[in-house]
Amino acid sequence: MSAPDLPGSRIFTDAITLEPATPELFDVAFTAVTQPCPWPKAYGGDLVAPAVAAAMRTVEDGKVMHSMHSYFMRPAEIGAEVRYEVELLRDGRGYSTRQVRGYQNGKPLYVCLVGFAAGEGGGTFAAAPGDELAAVPDPESLPSSAAYLHDRTGGTMTEESRGYWSHGRSFDMRHVPGPVYLTVEGGARPHQAIWVKPFDALRPVAGLTDTQRDLAALAYVCDYTILEPVLRVLDLAWADQGLVTASLDHAMWLHRAPAPGDLDGWLLYAQEAVAADDGRGVGLGRFFTPDHRHLATVVQEGMIREPRGGRA
C-alpha cells in the first residue's frame, strides 16, 4: 500500500461516529459499525470507544469523563452494526454516571459504567514514569511497526495481519525494547513502553467536542497493546501458532484532560505485567505526554490461551 493510500486516523474516527437510534431497553441509543481487522472478531477498543462516545453524548456540558469500567462478554462481528443502549443512572451537580450496553444480533456483547465529573479545586499530584523509562529513546529514532515488519515473516502472520499491524490501526506504535509481533524482542521482561501517535491529525467527530474525541482516542488505542507485557513475560509473541487472546475486563481512569494537540502528537504508554495464571493475565498501563504529564491509567485482564505443546 503506497503512502497516499494509508487510511490514517479515519479508522478511529469512523469507529466513534454514531447514529442516533430508537432505544429498546434504556434511555438513549446509538449505533456504530465495527472497523476492519484480519481476525475473526472485532478489536476490543472498537467497543470501548463507541460506548464512551455514546455516554459522552448524554452528559451536560462541563462534565468530563473521569473513569470507565468494562466487561467483554461476546466477540463482535467485523463490519457490522452494534447498538449502544445508554442508561442515565445519575446526574448530580458534580458527578454523572452512565451504563452502556452494546448489542449485536440481539445479544449483549459488551457492558460498561462511565463516570463524569464537573471538576473542582484541590491539590495536584502525578507520578512520574519509573526509572526504567527514564532513558526511553526518542520515538523518531525507533522503527515504526511498518518498518520493523517490512522484510520479516514468521508464525501465523499473513499479508493481512502485517498490513493491519503496520498501518491499519489509525496509530503509529513504536516499541521499547522492541515489538512482540513475531518474537519477543528485548527478552521476557515484565515492562515495556510504546510511543503512540495517530498517523495524521484526528478529524472532527459529529456530536463530540475535540476534548471528548481525544478522551475516546485514549480509550480506543489503549487496548491494542495492554496485554503485551504479559505476553512478553511469558515469552509469547502474537504470531505464535495456537496463541489465543481475548479482553475480559477493563478499567480506565482519566486523571487530567489532554491539552489541545496532545493526541495529535506522541504519547508514551508505559506498561507492565501485574499477574499471569490460570489462562488469564493482567496488564497495567499509564499514558504520559512527552513532558511527563500523566493523563490516564489503564488496567486490563485478558484471556491468554497458550499454544499447546509449545511453539510449532
PDB file of C-alpha atoms in Angstrom, residues 29-273:
ATOM      1  CA  ALA A  29     -29.432   4.635  21.937  1.00  0.00           C
ATOM      2  CA  PHE A  30     -26.884   4.953  19.139  1.00  0.00           C
ATOM      3  CA  THR A  31     -25.398   2.616  16.541  1.00  0.00           C
ATOM      4  CA  ALA A  32     -21.827   2.297  15.237  1.00  0.00           C
ATOM      5  CA  VAL A  33     -20.086  -0.074  12.835  1.00  0.00           C
ATOM      6  CA  THR A  34     -17.027  -2.101  13.831  1.00  0.00           C
ATOM      7  CA  GLN A  35     -13.905  -1.487  11.764  1.00  0.00           C
ATOM      8  CA  PRO A  36     -11.887  -3.949   9.628  1.00  0.00           C
ATOM      9  CA  CYS A  37      -9.274  -6.252  11.158  1.00  0.00           C
ATOM     10  CA  PRO A  38      -7.769  -9.542   9.919  1.00  0.00           C
ATOM     11  CA  TRP A  39      -9.087 -11.757  12.730  1.00  0.00           C
ATOM     12  CA  PRO A  40     -12.483 -13.394  13.288  1.00  0.00           C
ATOM     13  CA  LYS A  41     -13.598 -10.824  15.877  1.00  0.00           C
ATOM     14  CA  ALA A  42     -13.585  -7.052  16.123  1.00  0.00           C
ATOM     15  CA  TYR A  43     -10.912  -5.209  18.088  1.00  0.00           C
ATOM     16  CA  GLY A  44     -11.872  -4.598  21.739  1.00  0.00           C
ATOM     17  CA  GLY A  45     -11.306  -0.845  21.543  1.00  0.00           C
ATOM     18  CA  ASP A  46     -13.895  -0.838  18.763  1.00  0.00           C
ATOM     19  CA  LEU A  47     -16.460  -1.460  21.510  1.00  0.00           C
ATOM     20  CA  VAL A  48     -14.911   0.624  24.291  1.00  0.00           C
ATOM     21  CA  ALA A  49     -14.522   3.881  22.367  1.00  0.00           C
ATOM     22  CA  PRO A  50     -18.003   3.981  20.756  1.00  0.00           C
ATOM     23  CA  ALA A  51     -19.533   3.178  24.165  1.00  0.00           C
ATOM     24  CA  VAL A  52     -17.558   6.082  25.652  1.00  0.00           C
ATOM     25  CA  ALA A  53     -18.735   8.336  22.838  1.00  0.00           C
ATOM     26  CA  ALA A  54     -22.347   7.257  23.396  1.00  0.00           C
ATOM     27  CA  ALA A  55     -22.120   8.025  27.115  1.00  0.00           C
ATOM     28  CA  MET A  56     -20.473  11.404  26.451  1.00  0.00           C
ATOM     29  CA  ARG A  57     -23.285  12.446  24.142  1.00  0.00           C
ATOM     30  CA  THR A  58     -25.789  12.161  27.001  1.00  0.00           C
ATOM     31  CA  VAL A  59     -23.925  14.284  29.581  1.00  0.00           C
ATOM     32  CA  GLU A  60     -24.292  18.024  30.058  1.00  0.00           C
ATOM     33  CA  ASP A  61     -21.512  20.392  29.015  1.00  0.00           C
ATOM     34  CA  GLY A  62     -18.842  20.946  31.637  1.00  0.00           C
ATOM     35  CA  LYS A  63     -18.594  17.353  32.883  1.00  0.00           C
ATOM     36  CA  VAL A  64     -15.628  15.304  31.681  1.00  0.00           C
ATOM     37  CA  MET A  65     -15.176  11.532  31.817  1.00  0.00           C
ATOM     38  CA  HIS A  66     -13.060  10.522  34.799  1.00  0.00           C
ATOM     39  CA  SER A  67     -13.354   6.711  34.718  1.00  0.00           C
ATOM     40  CA  MET A  68     -14.880   3.713  32.992  1.00  0.00           C
ATOM     41  CA  HIS A  69     -15.157   0.026  33.831  1.00  0.00           C
ATOM     42  CA  SER A  70     -15.944  -2.579  31.158  1.00  0.00           C
ATOM     43  CA  TYR A  71     -16.718  -6.250  30.609  1.00  0.00           C
ATOM     44  CA  PHE A  72     -16.394  -8.025  27.266  1.00  0.00           C
ATOM     45  CA  MET A  73     -18.920 -10.862  27.058  1.00  0.00           C
ATOM     46  CA  ARG A  74     -19.079 -11.976  23.425  1.00  0.00           C
ATOM     47  CA  PRO A  75     -16.995 -11.392  20.288  1.00  0.00           C
ATOM     48  CA  ALA A  76     -18.290  -8.726  17.902  1.00  0.00           C
ATOM     49  CA  GLU A  77     -18.676  -9.285  14.168  1.00  0.00           C
ATOM     50  CA  ILE A  78     -16.472  -7.134  11.959  1.00  0.00           C
ATOM     51  CA  GLY A  79     -18.082  -4.546   9.712  1.00  0.00           C
ATOM     52  CA  ALA A  80     -21.428  -4.997  11.455  1.00  0.00           C
ATOM     53  CA  GLU A  81     -23.640  -2.631  13.395  1.00  0.00           C
ATOM     54  CA  VAL A  82     -23.566  -2.538  17.199  1.00  0.00           C
ATOM     55  CA  ARG A  83     -26.401  -0.829  19.086  1.00  0.00           C
ATOM     56  CA  TYR A  84     -25.305   1.050  22.215  1.00  0.00           C
ATOM     57  CA  GLU A  85     -28.067   1.491  24.787  1.00  0.00           C
ATOM     58  CA  VAL A  86     -27.324   4.168  27.403  1.00  0.00           C
ATOM     59  CA  GLU A  87     -28.957   4.225  30.844  1.00  0.00           C
ATOM     60  CA  LEU A  88     -28.878   7.620  32.596  1.00  0.00           C
ATOM     61  CA  LEU A  89     -28.161   6.325  36.104  1.00  0.00           C
ATOM     62  CA  ARG A  90     -27.404   9.605  37.883  1.00  0.00           C
ATOM     63  CA  ASP A  91     -26.976  13.318  37.247  1.00  0.00           C
ATOM     64  CA  GLY A  92     -25.755  15.331  40.221  1.00  0.00           C
ATOM     65  CA  ARG A  93     -24.188  18.747  40.447  1.00  0.00           C
ATOM     66  CA  GLY A  94     -20.659  17.385  40.484  1.00  0.00           C
ATOM     67  CA  TYR A  95     -20.892  13.887  39.034  1.00  0.00           C
ATOM     68  CA  SER A  96     -22.876  11.862  36.500  1.00  0.00           C
ATOM     69  CA  THR A  97     -22.946   8.104  35.878  1.00  0.00           C
ATOM     70  CA  ARG A  98     -23.943   6.167  32.771  1.00  0.00           C
ATOM     71  CA  GLN A  99     -24.328   2.483  31.987  1.00  0.00           C
ATOM     72  CA  VAL A 100     -23.804   1.476  28.356  1.00  0.00           C
ATOM     73  CA  ARG A 101     -24.580  -1.911  26.828  1.00  0.00           C
ATOM     74  CA  GLY A 102     -23.545  -2.946  23.335  1.00  0.00           C
ATOM     75  CA  TYR A 103     -25.846  -5.334  21.432  1.00  0.00           C
ATOM     76  CA  GLN A 104     -25.300  -7.196  18.194  1.00  0.00           C
ATOM     77  CA  ASN A 105     -27.707  -9.716  16.666  1.00  0.00           C
ATOM     78  CA  GLY A 106     -29.982  -9.252  19.661  1.00  0.00           C
ATOM     79  CA  LYS A 107     -27.369 -10.345  22.221  1.00  0.00           C
ATOM     80  CA  PRO A 108     -25.383  -8.232  24.713  1.00  0.00           C
ATOM     81  CA  LEU A 109     -21.664  -8.409  23.968  1.00  0.00           C
ATOM     82  CA  TYR A 110     -20.252  -5.503  25.985  1.00  0.00           C
ATOM     83  CA  VAL A 111     -21.199  -3.513  29.085  1.00  0.00           C
ATOM     84  CA  CYS A 112     -19.574  -0.602  30.890  1.00  0.00           C
ATOM     85  CA  LEU A 113     -20.112   2.030  33.558  1.00  0.00           C
ATOM     86  CA  VAL A 114     -18.793   5.523  32.795  1.00  0.00           C
ATOM     87  CA  GLY A 115     -18.319   8.314  35.337  1.00  0.00           C
ATOM     88  CA  PHE A 116     -18.204  12.052  34.620  1.00  0.00           C
ATOM     89  CA  ALA A 117     -17.066  14.909  36.854  1.00  0.00           C
ATOM     90  CA  ALA A 118     -17.526  18.675  36.751  1.00  0.00           C
ATOM     91  CA  GLY A 119     -14.180  19.185  38.492  1.00  0.00           C
ATOM     92  CA  GLU A 120     -13.302  21.340  41.469  1.00  0.00           C
ATOM     93  CA  GLY A 121     -10.327  22.995  43.109  1.00  0.00           C
ATOM     94  CA  GLY A 122      -7.802  20.936  45.032  1.00  0.00           C
ATOM     95  CA  GLY A 123      -4.233  19.736  45.230  1.00  0.00           C
ATOM     96  CA  THR A 124      -2.488  18.020  42.355  1.00  0.00           C
ATOM     97  CA  PHE A 125      -0.038  15.138  42.111  1.00  0.00           C
ATOM     98  CA  ALA A 126       1.115  12.912  39.281  1.00  0.00           C
ATOM     99  CA  ALA A 127       3.535  10.013  39.484  1.00  0.00           C
ATOM    100  CA  ALA A 128       6.451  10.277  37.070  1.00  0.00           C
ATOM    101  CA  PRO A 129       7.486   7.434  34.787  1.00  0.00           C
ATOM    102  CA  GLY A 130       9.655   4.896  36.606  1.00  0.00           C
ATOM    103  CA  ASP A 131      13.416   4.673  36.377  1.00  0.00           C
ATOM    104  CA  GLU A 132      13.155   2.034  33.660  1.00  0.00           C
ATOM    105  CA  LEU A 133      11.577   4.672  31.388  1.00  0.00           C
ATOM    106  CA  ALA A 134      13.995   7.468  32.155  1.00  0.00           C
ATOM    107  CA  ALA A 135      16.140   6.647  29.119  1.00  0.00           C
ATOM    108  CA  VAL A 136      13.399   5.693  26.635  1.00  0.00           C
ATOM    109  CA  PRO A 137      14.650   6.631  23.155  1.00  0.00           C
ATOM    110  CA  ASP A 138      13.018   9.417  21.172  1.00  0.00           C
ATOM    111  CA  PRO A 139      10.166   7.962  19.076  1.00  0.00           C
ATOM    112  CA  GLU A 140      11.600   9.294  15.816  1.00  0.00           C
ATOM    113  CA  SER A 141      14.735   7.200  16.429  1.00  0.00           C
ATOM    114  CA  LEU A 142      12.703   3.976  16.666  1.00  0.00           C
ATOM    115  CA  PRO A 143      11.322   1.895  13.782  1.00  0.00           C
ATOM    116  CA  SER A 144       7.614   2.066  13.071  1.00  0.00           C
ATOM    117  CA  SER A 145       5.696  -1.212  13.006  1.00  0.00           C
ATOM    118  CA  ALA A 146       5.676  -0.984   9.204  1.00  0.00           C
ATOM    119  CA  ALA A 147       9.456  -0.569   9.070  1.00  0.00           C
ATOM    120  CA  TYR A 148      10.022  -3.387  11.551  1.00  0.00           C
ATOM    121  CA  LEU A 149       7.776  -5.837   9.686  1.00  0.00           C
ATOM    122  CA  HIS A 150       8.800  -4.808   6.158  1.00  0.00           C
ATOM    123  CA  ASP A 151      11.112  -7.738   5.390  1.00  0.00           C
ATOM    124  CA  ARG A 152      10.116 -10.158   8.144  1.00  0.00           C
ATOM    125  CA  THR A 153       7.993 -13.296   8.034  1.00  0.00           C
ATOM    126  CA  GLY A 154       7.060 -15.931  10.560  1.00  0.00           C
ATOM    127  CA  GLY A 155       4.456 -17.702  12.631  1.00  0.00           C
ATOM    128  CA  THR A 156       0.840 -17.050  11.762  1.00  0.00           C
ATOM    129  CA  MET A 157       1.490 -13.600  10.267  1.00  0.00           C
ATOM    130  CA  THR A 158      -0.214 -13.088   6.897  1.00  0.00           C
ATOM    131  CA  GLU A 159      -0.060 -10.161   4.485  1.00  0.00           C
ATOM    132  CA  GLU A 160      -3.368  -9.021   6.003  1.00  0.00           C
ATOM    133  CA  SER A 161      -2.079  -9.078   9.584  1.00  0.00           C
ATOM    134  CA  ARG A 162       1.205  -7.457   8.513  1.00  0.00           C
ATOM    135  CA  GLY A 163      -0.790  -4.651   6.892  1.00  0.00           C
ATOM    136  CA  TYR A 164      -3.016  -4.262   9.947  1.00  0.00           C
ATOM    137  CA  TRP A 165      -0.099  -4.067  12.385  1.00  0.00           C
ATOM    138  CA  SER A 166       1.735  -1.711  10.044  1.00  0.00           C
ATOM    139  CA  HIS A 167      -0.905   0.861   9.140  1.00  0.00           C
ATOM    140  CA  GLY A 168      -4.423  -0.474   9.798  1.00  0.00           C
ATOM    141  CA  ARG A 169      -4.932   0.750  13.355  1.00  0.00           C
ATOM    142  CA  SER A 170      -5.019   4.563  12.942  1.00  0.00           C
ATOM    143  CA  PHE A 171      -1.983   4.905  15.230  1.00  0.00           C
ATOM    144  CA  ASP A 172       1.768   4.633  14.717  1.00  0.00           C
ATOM    145  CA  MET A 173       3.222   2.464  17.525  1.00  0.00           C
ATOM    146  CA  ARG A 174       6.917   2.214  18.346  1.00  0.00           C
ATOM    147  CA  HIS A 175       8.039  -0.346  20.939  1.00  0.00           C
ATOM    148  CA  VAL A 176      10.726  -0.219  23.611  1.00  0.00           C
ATOM    149  CA  PRO A 177      12.627  -2.564  23.917  1.00  0.00           C
ATOM    150  CA  GLY A 178      11.067  -3.991  20.718  1.00  0.00           C
ATOM    151  CA  PRO A 179       7.841  -5.469  19.327  1.00  0.00           C
ATOM    152  CA  VAL A 180       6.311  -8.833  20.193  1.00  0.00           C
ATOM    153  CA  TYR A 181       4.736  -9.461  16.789  1.00  0.00           C
ATOM    154  CA  LEU A 182       6.868 -12.408  15.634  1.00  0.00           C
ATOM    155  CA  THR A 183       9.316 -12.918  18.503  1.00  0.00           C
ATOM    156  CA  VAL A 184       9.750 -11.315  21.913  1.00  0.00           C
ATOM    157  CA  GLU A 185      12.249  -8.598  21.044  1.00  0.00           C
ATOM    158  CA  GLY A 186      14.187  -7.491  24.109  1.00  0.00           C
ATOM    159  CA  GLY A 187      13.594 -10.590  26.194  1.00  0.00           C
ATOM    160  CA  ALA A 188      10.998 -11.901  28.647  1.00  0.00           C
ATOM    161  CA  ARG A 189      10.730  -8.925  30.975  1.00  0.00           C
ATOM    162  CA  PRO A 190       7.631  -7.521  32.730  1.00  0.00           C
ATOM    163  CA  HIS A 191       7.932  -3.948  31.404  1.00  0.00           C
ATOM    164  CA  GLN A 192       7.691  -2.244  28.047  1.00  0.00           C
ATOM    165  CA  ALA A 193       6.906   1.197  26.671  1.00  0.00           C
ATOM    166  CA  ILE A 194       5.198   2.233  23.455  1.00  0.00           C
ATOM    167  CA  TRP A 195       5.236   5.601  21.767  1.00  0.00           C
ATOM    168  CA  VAL A 196       1.796   6.187  20.200  1.00  0.00           C
ATOM    169  CA  LYS A 197       0.671   8.833  17.702  1.00  0.00           C
ATOM    170  CA  PRO A 198      -2.133   8.958  15.109  1.00  0.00           C
ATOM    171  CA  PHE A 199      -0.906   8.708  11.527  1.00  0.00           C
ATOM    172  CA  ASP A 200      -2.458  12.095  10.856  1.00  0.00           C
ATOM    173  CA  ALA A 201      -4.341  14.756  12.813  1.00  0.00           C
ATOM    174  CA  LEU A 202      -7.572  13.474  14.352  1.00  0.00           C
ATOM    175  CA  ARG A 203     -10.635  14.507  12.372  1.00  0.00           C
ATOM    176  CA  PRO A 204     -13.682  16.206  13.932  1.00  0.00           C
ATOM    177  CA  VAL A 205     -16.402  13.784  15.042  1.00  0.00           C
ATOM    178  CA  ALA A 206     -20.055  14.790  14.886  1.00  0.00           C
ATOM    179  CA  GLY A 207     -21.641  15.092  18.320  1.00  0.00           C
ATOM    180  CA  LEU A 208     -18.324  15.274  20.222  1.00  0.00           C
ATOM    181  CA  THR A 209     -16.077  18.139  21.255  1.00  0.00           C
ATOM    182  CA  ASP A 210     -12.389  17.810  20.437  1.00  0.00           C
ATOM    183  CA  THR A 211     -11.673  17.014  24.110  1.00  0.00           C
ATOM    184  CA  GLN A 212     -14.292  14.262  24.112  1.00  0.00           C
ATOM    185  CA  ARG A 213     -12.874  12.856  20.872  1.00  0.00           C
ATOM    186  CA  ASP A 214      -9.367  12.861  22.376  1.00  0.00           C
ATOM    187  CA  LEU A 215     -10.531  11.014  25.509  1.00  0.00           C
ATOM    188  CA  ALA A 216     -12.262   8.473  23.279  1.00  0.00           C
ATOM    189  CA  ALA A 217      -8.968   8.098  21.390  1.00  0.00           C
ATOM    190  CA  LEU A 218      -7.205   7.091  24.607  1.00  0.00           C
ATOM    191  CA  ALA A 219      -9.971   4.558  25.291  1.00  0.00           C
ATOM    192  CA  TYR A 220      -9.630   3.244  21.720  1.00  0.00           C
ATOM    193  CA  VAL A 221      -5.868   2.857  21.456  1.00  0.00           C
ATOM    194  CA  CYS A 222      -5.171   1.565  24.967  1.00  0.00           C
ATOM    195  CA  ASP A 223      -6.462  -1.948  24.254  1.00  0.00           C
ATOM    196  CA  TYR A 224      -4.120  -2.773  21.353  1.00  0.00           C
ATOM    197  CA  THR A 225      -1.051  -3.449  23.476  1.00  0.00           C
ATOM    198  CA  ILE A 226      -2.072  -3.573  27.156  1.00  0.00           C
ATOM    199  CA  LEU A 227      -1.636  -7.377  27.306  1.00  0.00           C
ATOM    200  CA  GLU A 228       1.750  -7.279  25.588  1.00  0.00           C
ATOM    201  CA  PRO A 229       3.824  -7.050  28.796  1.00  0.00           C
ATOM    202  CA  VAL A 230       2.053 -10.233  29.961  1.00  0.00           C
ATOM    203  CA  LEU A 231       2.855 -11.924  26.647  1.00  0.00           C
ATOM    204  CA  ARG A 232       6.408 -10.651  26.977  1.00  0.00           C
ATOM    205  CA  VAL A 233       6.981 -12.067  30.461  1.00  0.00           C
ATOM    206  CA  LEU A 234       5.528 -15.411  29.303  1.00  0.00           C
ATOM    207  CA  ASP A 235       7.831 -15.332  26.238  1.00  0.00           C
ATOM    208  CA  LEU A 236       4.867 -15.366  23.826  1.00  0.00           C
ATOM    209  CA  ALA A 237       4.540 -13.483  20.535  1.00  0.00           C
ATOM    210  CA  TRP A 238       1.338 -12.507  18.737  1.00  0.00           C
ATOM    211  CA  ALA A 239       2.173 -14.720  15.754  1.00  0.00           C
ATOM    212  CA  ASP A 240       2.848 -17.859  17.806  1.00  0.00           C
ATOM    213  CA  GLN A 241       0.890 -20.773  16.367  1.00  0.00           C
ATOM    214  CA  GLY A 242      -2.025 -21.655  18.682  1.00  0.00           C
ATOM    215  CA  LEU A 243      -1.951 -18.488  20.814  1.00  0.00           C
ATOM    216  CA  VAL A 244      -5.468 -17.153  21.534  1.00  0.00           C
ATOM    217  CA  THR A 245      -6.148 -13.952  23.467  1.00  0.00           C
ATOM    218  CA  ALA A 246      -9.275 -12.005  24.364  1.00  0.00           C
ATOM    219  CA  SER A 247     -10.104  -8.994  26.523  1.00  0.00           C
ATOM    220  CA  LEU A 248     -12.142  -9.940  29.596  1.00  0.00           C
ATOM    221  CA  ASP A 249     -12.488  -6.767  31.622  1.00  0.00           C
ATOM    222  CA  HIS A 250     -11.005  -3.325  31.555  1.00  0.00           C
ATOM    223  CA  ALA A 251     -10.743  -0.194  33.699  1.00  0.00           C
ATOM    224  CA  MET A 252      -9.528   3.266  32.823  1.00  0.00           C
ATOM    225  CA  TRP A 253      -9.073   6.399  34.931  1.00  0.00           C
ATOM    226  CA  LEU A 254      -8.644   9.815  33.290  1.00  0.00           C
ATOM    227  CA  HIS A 255      -6.605  11.955  35.680  1.00  0.00           C
ATOM    228  CA  ARG A 256      -6.483  15.121  33.603  1.00  0.00           C
ATOM    229  CA  ALA A 257      -7.882  16.110  30.243  1.00  0.00           C
ATOM    230  CA  PRO A 258      -5.416  16.226  27.342  1.00  0.00           C
ATOM    231  CA  ALA A 259      -4.389  19.698  26.247  1.00  0.00           C
ATOM    232  CA  PRO A 260      -5.325  20.709  22.694  1.00  0.00           C
ATOM    233  CA  GLY A 261      -2.960  18.923  20.322  1.00  0.00           C
ATOM    234  CA  ASP A 262      -1.742  16.309  22.827  1.00  0.00           C
ATOM    235  CA  LEU A 263      -3.480  13.473  20.987  1.00  0.00           C
ATOM    236  CA  ASP A 264      -2.095  14.592  17.618  1.00  0.00           C
ATOM    237  CA  GLY A 265       1.464  14.148  18.921  1.00  0.00           C
ATOM    238  CA  TRP A 266       3.431  11.367  20.569  1.00  0.00           C
ATOM    239  CA  LEU A 267       2.278   9.878  23.876  1.00  0.00           C
ATOM    240  CA  LEU A 268       4.322   7.456  25.968  1.00  0.00           C
ATOM    241  CA  TYR A 269       2.327   4.392  27.037  1.00  0.00           C
ATOM    242  CA  ALA A 270       4.284   2.798  29.908  1.00  0.00           C
ATOM    243  CA  GLN A 271       3.155  -0.766  30.601  1.00  0.00           C
ATOM    244  CA  GLU A 272       3.868  -3.618  32.998  1.00  0.00           C
ATOM    245  CA  ALA A 273       2.688  -7.153  33.658  1.00  0.00           C
TER     246      ALA A 273
END
